[in-house]
Short mmCIF file of C-alpha atoms and ligand atoms in Angstrom, two decimals:
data_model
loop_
_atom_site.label_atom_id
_atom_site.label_comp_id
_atom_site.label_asym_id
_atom_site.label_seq_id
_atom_site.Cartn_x
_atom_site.Cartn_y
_atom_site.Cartn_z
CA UNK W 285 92.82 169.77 82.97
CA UNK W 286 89.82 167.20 82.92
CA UNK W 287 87.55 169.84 82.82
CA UNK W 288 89.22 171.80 80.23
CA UNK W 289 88.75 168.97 77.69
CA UNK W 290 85.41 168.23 78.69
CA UNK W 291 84.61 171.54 77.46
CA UNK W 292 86.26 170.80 74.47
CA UNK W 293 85.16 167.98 73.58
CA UNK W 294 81.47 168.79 74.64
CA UNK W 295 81.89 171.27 71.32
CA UNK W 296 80.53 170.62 68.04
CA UNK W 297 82.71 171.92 65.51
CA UNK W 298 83.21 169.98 62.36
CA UNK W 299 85.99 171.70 59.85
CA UNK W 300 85.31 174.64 58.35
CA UNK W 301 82.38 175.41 60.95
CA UNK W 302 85.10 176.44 64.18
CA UNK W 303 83.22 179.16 64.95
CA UNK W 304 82.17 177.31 68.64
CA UNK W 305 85.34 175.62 69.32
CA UNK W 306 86.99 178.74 68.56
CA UNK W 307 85.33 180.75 71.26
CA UNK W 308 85.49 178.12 73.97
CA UNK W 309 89.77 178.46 73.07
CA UNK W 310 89.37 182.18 72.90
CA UNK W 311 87.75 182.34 76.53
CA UNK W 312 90.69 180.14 77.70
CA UNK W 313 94.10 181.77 76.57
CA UNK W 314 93.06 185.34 77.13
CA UNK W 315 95.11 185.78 79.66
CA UNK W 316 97.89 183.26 78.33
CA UNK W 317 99.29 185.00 75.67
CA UNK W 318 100.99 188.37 74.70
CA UNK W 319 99.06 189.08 71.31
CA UNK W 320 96.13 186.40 69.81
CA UNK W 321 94.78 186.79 66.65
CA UNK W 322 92.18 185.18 64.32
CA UNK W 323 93.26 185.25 60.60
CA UNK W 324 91.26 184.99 57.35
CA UNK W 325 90.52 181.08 57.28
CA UNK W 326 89.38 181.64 61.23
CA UNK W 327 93.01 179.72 62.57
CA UNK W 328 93.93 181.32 66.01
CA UNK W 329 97.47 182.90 65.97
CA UNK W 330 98.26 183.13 70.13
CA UNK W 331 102.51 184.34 70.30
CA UNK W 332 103.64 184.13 73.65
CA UNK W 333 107.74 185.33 73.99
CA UNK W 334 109.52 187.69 71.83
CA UNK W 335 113.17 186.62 71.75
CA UNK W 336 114.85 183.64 69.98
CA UNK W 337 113.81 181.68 67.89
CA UNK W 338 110.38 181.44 66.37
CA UNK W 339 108.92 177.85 66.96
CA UNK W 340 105.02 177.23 65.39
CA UNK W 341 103.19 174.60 67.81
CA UNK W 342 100.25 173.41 65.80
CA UNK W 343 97.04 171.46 66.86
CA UNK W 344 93.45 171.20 65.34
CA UNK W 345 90.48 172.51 66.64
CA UNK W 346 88.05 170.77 64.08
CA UNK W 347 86.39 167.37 64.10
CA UNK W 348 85.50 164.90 61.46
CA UNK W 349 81.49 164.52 60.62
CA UNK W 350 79.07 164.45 57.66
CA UNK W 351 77.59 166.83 55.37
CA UNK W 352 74.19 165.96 54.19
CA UNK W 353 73.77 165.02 50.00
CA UNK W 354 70.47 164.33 49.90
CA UNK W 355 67.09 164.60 51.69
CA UNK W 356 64.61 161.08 50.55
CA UNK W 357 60.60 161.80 50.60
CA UNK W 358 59.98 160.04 53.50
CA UNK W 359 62.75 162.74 55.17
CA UNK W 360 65.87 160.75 56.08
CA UNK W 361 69.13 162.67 54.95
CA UNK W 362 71.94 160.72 52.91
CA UNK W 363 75.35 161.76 53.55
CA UNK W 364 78.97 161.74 52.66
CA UNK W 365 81.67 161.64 55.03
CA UNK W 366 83.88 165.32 55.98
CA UNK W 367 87.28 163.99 56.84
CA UNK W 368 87.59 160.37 57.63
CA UNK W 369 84.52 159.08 59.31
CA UNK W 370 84.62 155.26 58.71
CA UNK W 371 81.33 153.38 57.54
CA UNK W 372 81.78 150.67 60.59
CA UNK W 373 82.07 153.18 63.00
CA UNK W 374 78.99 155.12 61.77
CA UNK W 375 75.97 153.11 62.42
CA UNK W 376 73.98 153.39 65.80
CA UNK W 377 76.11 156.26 66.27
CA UNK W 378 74.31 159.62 67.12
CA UNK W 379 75.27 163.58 65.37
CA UNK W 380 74.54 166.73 65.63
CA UNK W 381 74.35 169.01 63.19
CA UNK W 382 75.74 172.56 62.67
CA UNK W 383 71.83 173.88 63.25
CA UNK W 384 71.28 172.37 66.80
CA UNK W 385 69.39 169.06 64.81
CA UNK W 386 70.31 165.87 66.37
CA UNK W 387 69.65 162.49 64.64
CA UNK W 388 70.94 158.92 64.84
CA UNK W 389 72.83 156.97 61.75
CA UNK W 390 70.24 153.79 60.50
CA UNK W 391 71.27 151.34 57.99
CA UNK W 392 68.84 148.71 57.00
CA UNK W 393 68.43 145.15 57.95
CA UNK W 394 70.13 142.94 55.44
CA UNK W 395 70.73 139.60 55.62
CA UNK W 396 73.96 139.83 55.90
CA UNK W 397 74.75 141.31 59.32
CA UNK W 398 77.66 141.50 59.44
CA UNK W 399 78.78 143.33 56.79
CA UNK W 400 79.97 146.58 56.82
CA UNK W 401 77.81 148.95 54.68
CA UNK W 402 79.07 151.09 52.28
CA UNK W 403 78.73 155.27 53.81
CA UNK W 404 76.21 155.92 51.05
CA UNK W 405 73.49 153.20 51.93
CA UNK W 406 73.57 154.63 55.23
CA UNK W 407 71.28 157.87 56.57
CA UNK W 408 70.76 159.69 59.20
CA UNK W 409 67.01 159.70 60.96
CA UNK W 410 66.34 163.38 62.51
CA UNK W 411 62.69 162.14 63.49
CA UNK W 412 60.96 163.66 60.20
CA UNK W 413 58.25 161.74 58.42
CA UNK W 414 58.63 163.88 55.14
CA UNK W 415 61.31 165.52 53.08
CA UNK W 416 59.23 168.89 53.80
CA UNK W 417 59.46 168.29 57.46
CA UNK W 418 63.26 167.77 57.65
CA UNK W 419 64.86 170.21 59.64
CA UNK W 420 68.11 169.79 57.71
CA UNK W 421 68.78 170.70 53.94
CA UNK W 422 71.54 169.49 51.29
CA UNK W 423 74.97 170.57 52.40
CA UNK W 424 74.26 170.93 56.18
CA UNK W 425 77.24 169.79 58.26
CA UNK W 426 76.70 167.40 61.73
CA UNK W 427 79.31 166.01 64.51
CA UNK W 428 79.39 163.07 66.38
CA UNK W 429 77.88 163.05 70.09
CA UNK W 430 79.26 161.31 72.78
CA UNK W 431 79.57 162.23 76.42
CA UNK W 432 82.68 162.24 78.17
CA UNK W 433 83.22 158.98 79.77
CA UNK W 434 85.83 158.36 82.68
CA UNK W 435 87.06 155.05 82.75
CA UNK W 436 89.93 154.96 85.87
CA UNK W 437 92.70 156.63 83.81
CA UNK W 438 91.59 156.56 80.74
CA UNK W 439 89.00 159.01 78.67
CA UNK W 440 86.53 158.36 76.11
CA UNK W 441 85.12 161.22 74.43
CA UNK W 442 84.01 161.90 70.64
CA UNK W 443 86.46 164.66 69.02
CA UNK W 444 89.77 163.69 71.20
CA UNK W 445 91.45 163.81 67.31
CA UNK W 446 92.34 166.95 68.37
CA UNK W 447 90.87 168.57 71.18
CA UNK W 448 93.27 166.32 73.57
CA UNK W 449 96.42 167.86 71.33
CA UNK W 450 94.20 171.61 71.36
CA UNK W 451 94.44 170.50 75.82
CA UNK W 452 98.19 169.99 75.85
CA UNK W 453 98.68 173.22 73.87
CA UNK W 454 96.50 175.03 75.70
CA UNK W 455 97.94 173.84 79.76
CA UNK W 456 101.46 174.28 77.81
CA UNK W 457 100.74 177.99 77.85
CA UNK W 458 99.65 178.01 81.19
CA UNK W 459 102.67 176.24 82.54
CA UNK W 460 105.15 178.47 79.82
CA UNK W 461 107.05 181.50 81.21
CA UNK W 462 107.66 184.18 78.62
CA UNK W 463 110.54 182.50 77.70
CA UNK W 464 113.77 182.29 75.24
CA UNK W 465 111.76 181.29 72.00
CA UNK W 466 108.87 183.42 70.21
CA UNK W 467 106.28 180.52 70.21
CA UNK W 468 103.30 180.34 67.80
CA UNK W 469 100.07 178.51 69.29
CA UNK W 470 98.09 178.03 66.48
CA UNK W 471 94.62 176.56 66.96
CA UNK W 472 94.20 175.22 63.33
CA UNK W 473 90.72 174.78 61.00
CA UNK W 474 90.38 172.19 58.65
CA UNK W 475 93.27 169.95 59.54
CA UNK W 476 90.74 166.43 58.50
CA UNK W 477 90.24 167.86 54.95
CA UNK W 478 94.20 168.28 54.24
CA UNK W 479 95.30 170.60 56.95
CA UNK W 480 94.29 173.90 55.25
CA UNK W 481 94.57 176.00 58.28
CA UNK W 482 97.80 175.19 58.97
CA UNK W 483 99.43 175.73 55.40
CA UNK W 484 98.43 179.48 55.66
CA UNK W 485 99.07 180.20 58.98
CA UNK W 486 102.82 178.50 58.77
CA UNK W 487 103.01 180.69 55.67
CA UNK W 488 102.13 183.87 57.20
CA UNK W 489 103.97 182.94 60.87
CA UNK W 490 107.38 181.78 58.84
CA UNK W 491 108.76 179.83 62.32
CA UNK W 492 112.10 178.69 61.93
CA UNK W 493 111.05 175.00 64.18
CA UNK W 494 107.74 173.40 63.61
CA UNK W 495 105.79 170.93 66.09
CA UNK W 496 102.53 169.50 65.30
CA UNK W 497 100.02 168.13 68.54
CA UNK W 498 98.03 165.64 67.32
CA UNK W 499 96.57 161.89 67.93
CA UNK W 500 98.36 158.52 66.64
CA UNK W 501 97.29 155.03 66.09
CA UNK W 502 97.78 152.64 68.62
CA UNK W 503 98.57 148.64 68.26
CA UNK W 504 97.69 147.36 71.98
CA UNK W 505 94.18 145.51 70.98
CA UNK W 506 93.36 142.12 70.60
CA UNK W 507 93.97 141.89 66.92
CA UNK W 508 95.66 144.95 65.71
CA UNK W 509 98.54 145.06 62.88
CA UNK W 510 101.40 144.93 63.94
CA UNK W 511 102.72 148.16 65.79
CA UNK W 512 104.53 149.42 68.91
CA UNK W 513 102.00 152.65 70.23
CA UNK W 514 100.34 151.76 73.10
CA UNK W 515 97.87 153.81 75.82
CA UNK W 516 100.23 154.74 78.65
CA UNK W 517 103.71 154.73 77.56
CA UNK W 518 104.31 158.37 76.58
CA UNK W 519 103.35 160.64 74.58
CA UNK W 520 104.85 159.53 71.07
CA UNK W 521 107.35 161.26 68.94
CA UNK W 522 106.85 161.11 65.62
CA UNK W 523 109.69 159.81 63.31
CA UNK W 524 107.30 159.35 59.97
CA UNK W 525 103.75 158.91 58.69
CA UNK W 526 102.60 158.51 55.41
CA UNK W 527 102.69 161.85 53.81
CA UNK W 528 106.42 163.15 55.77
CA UNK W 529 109.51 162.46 57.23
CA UNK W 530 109.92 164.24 60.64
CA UNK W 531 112.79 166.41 61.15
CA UNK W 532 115.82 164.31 62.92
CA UNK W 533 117.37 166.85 64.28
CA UNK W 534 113.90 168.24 65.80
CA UNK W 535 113.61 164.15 66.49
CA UNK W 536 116.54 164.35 68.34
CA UNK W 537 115.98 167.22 70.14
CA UNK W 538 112.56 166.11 71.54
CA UNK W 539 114.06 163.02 72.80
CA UNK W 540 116.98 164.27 74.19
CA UNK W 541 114.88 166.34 76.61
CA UNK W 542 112.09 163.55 77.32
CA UNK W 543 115.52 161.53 78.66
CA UNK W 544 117.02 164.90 80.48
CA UNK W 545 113.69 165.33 82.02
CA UNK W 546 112.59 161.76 82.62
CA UNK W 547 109.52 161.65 80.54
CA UNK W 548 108.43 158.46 79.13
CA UNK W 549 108.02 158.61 75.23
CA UNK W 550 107.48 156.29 72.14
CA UNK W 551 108.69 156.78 68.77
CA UNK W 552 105.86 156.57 66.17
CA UNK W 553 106.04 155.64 62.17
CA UNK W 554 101.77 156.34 61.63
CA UNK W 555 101.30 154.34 58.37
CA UNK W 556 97.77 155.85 57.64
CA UNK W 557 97.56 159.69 57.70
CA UNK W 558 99.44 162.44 58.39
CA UNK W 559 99.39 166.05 60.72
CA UNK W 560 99.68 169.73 60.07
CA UNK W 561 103.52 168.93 60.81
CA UNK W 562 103.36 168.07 57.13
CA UNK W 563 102.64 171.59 56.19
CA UNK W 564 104.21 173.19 58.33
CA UNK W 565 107.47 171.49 56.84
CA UNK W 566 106.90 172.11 53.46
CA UNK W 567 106.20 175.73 53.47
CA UNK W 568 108.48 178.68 52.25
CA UNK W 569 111.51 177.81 52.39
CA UNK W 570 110.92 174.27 54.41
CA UNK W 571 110.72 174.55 58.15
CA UNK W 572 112.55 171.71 60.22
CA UNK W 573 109.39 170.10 61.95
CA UNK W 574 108.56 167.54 64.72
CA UNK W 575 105.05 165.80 65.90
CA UNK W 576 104.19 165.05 69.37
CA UNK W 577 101.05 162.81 69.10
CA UNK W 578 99.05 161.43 72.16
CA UNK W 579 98.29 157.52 71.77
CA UNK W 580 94.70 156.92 71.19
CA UNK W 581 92.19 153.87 70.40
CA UNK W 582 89.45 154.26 67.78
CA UNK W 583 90.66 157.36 66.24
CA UNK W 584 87.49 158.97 64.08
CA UNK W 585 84.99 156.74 65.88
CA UNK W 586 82.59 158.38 68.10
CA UNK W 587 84.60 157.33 70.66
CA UNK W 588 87.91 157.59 71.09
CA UNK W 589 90.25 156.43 73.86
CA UNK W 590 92.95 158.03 75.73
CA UNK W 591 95.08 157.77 78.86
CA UNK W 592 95.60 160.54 80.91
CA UNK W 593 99.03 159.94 81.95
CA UNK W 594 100.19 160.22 78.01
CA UNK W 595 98.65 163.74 77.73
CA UNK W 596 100.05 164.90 81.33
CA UNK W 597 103.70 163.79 80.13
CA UNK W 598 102.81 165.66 76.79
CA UNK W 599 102.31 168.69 78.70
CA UNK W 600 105.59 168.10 80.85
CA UNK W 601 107.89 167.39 77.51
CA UNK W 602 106.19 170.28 75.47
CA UNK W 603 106.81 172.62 77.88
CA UNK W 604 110.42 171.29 78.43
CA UNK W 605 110.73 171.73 74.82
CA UNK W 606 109.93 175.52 75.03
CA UNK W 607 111.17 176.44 77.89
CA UNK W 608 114.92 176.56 76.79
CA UNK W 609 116.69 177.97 74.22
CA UNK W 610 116.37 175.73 71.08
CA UNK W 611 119.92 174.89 69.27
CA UNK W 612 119.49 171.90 66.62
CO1 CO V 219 91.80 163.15 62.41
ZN1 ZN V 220 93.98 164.88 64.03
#
């Protein structure tokens, strides 16, 4: 599984610009499901099963990163932020844009040095001398870069807000027999500018159970508000975040099997952000949804911070989850 999400997160794909993340997924669950599909907005449908009931696992395949506003004389490209990239994360940080460019962030020298600058003081320096020269033009989209870093158990990568959820979904359908429940694997675009993918997929798939893969705050650093998620205790189980209430029945249901099967899990109430669980569950009719979020350090920094242990038992309880038939 460690080189599965190398190769995803070795992949530049900010949202709306999957095409590269897509194919790397595409090449990977040939063989893994009964009928894949690709739909309008570029989400990938993959429906393995075709009795009981139907259950819509979600997880993003894009990645925060900027999108040029403005190219100076002297060639260095201003930029706003596509999803939540964080100004003190940014600068020293290298990208790489949708055309191949690479370039690293510069802010300027003040005085005060340590002061965060504000994301539209900062640029980002491809190496051009003149606005003529620069290889990148207004509304050109870059990534972060970061290799993969091993660190004992633990990963660092750029892009691990999702591609570590797109992992779990992925070895999940590896590990799933054709089963009792029609399961949805939906690779979803544009999750980090307000889960679009997700709202029309869940709309078009109608699933009667909803579970969304994605990352989750942790509070096991030095100084970090007050919170219980930390890097190797589970997977977490998402109770709320700030834009939904998870299902308790689906809630119960997940942690009822983590305790049958002896996985270790957290519960999680995310007080910043929210998943394409949200629109899952408010589609239609309203779909009873859960999330199933891997702990992780530095979320939306260049490099974020996972244990390995979390996404193996994430893999264990999802396919737990699945694997029976589902009575709420
Ligand atoms: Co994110
Ligand atoms: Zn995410």
């Amino acid at each position: 599984m460690k080189k599965l999400i190398q190769k995803l997160t070795d992949t530049y794909s900010p949202s709306g610009y999957e095409e590269a993340i897509r194919d790397v997924i595409l090449a990977e669950i040939k063989e893994l499901a009964e009928d894949i599909r690709v739909d309008a907005l570029g989400n990938i449908i993959a429906k393995k099963g075709k009795h009981g009931k139907r259950v819509m696992v979600a997880a993003h395949m894009d990645e925060i990163g900027l999108i040029a506003t403005h190219i100076d004389e002297s060639g260095f490209v201003y930029f706003t932020s596509v999803g939540g990239s964080n100004p003190r994360y940014l600068p020293g940080g290298h990208v790489r844009f949708v055309n191949g460019v690479l370039g690293v962030i510069g802010s300027e020298r003040i005085s005060k040095a340590n002061v965060v600058q504000p994301i539209d003081k900062l640029f980002v320096d491809v190496g051009a001398t003149s606005a003529a020269e620069c290889p990148v033009q207004v509304g050109d989209m870059a990534a972060f870069v970061h290799p993969n870093v091993q660190m004992g158990g633990r990963l660092v990568a750029k892009s691990l807000d999702d591609r570590i959820g797109v992992a779990v979904a992925i070895e999940t359908m590896r590990r799933l027999k054709s089963g009792p429940n029609e399961v949805f694997f939906v690779f979803s675009v544009q999750e980090e500018l307000g889960t679009r993918g997700a709202i029309v997929s869940a709309y078009g798939i109608d699933p009667e159970i909803g579970i969304g893969l994605d990352v989750s705050h942790t509070g096991d650093t030095p100084n970090s508000i007050r919170r219980e998620l930390a890097l190797g205790a589970g997977p977490a189980i998402m109770v709320k975040d700030s834009r939904m209430l998870y299902d308790p029945k689906v809630v119960a249901w997940m942690e009822g099997t983590a305790k049958k099967a002896k996985i270790p899990v957290q519960r999680e109430v995310l007080v910043g952000g929210s998943t394409d669980a949200r629109a899952i569950q408010v589609t239609r009719l309203g779909v009873p949804t859960g999330g199933l979020a891997i702990p992780c350090r530095y979320i939306h920094s260049p490099s974020e911070m996972i244990d390995y242990e979390d996404v193996e038992n994430a893999v264990k309880l999802l396919t737990a989850l699945l694997s029976a038939p589902i009575e709420l």
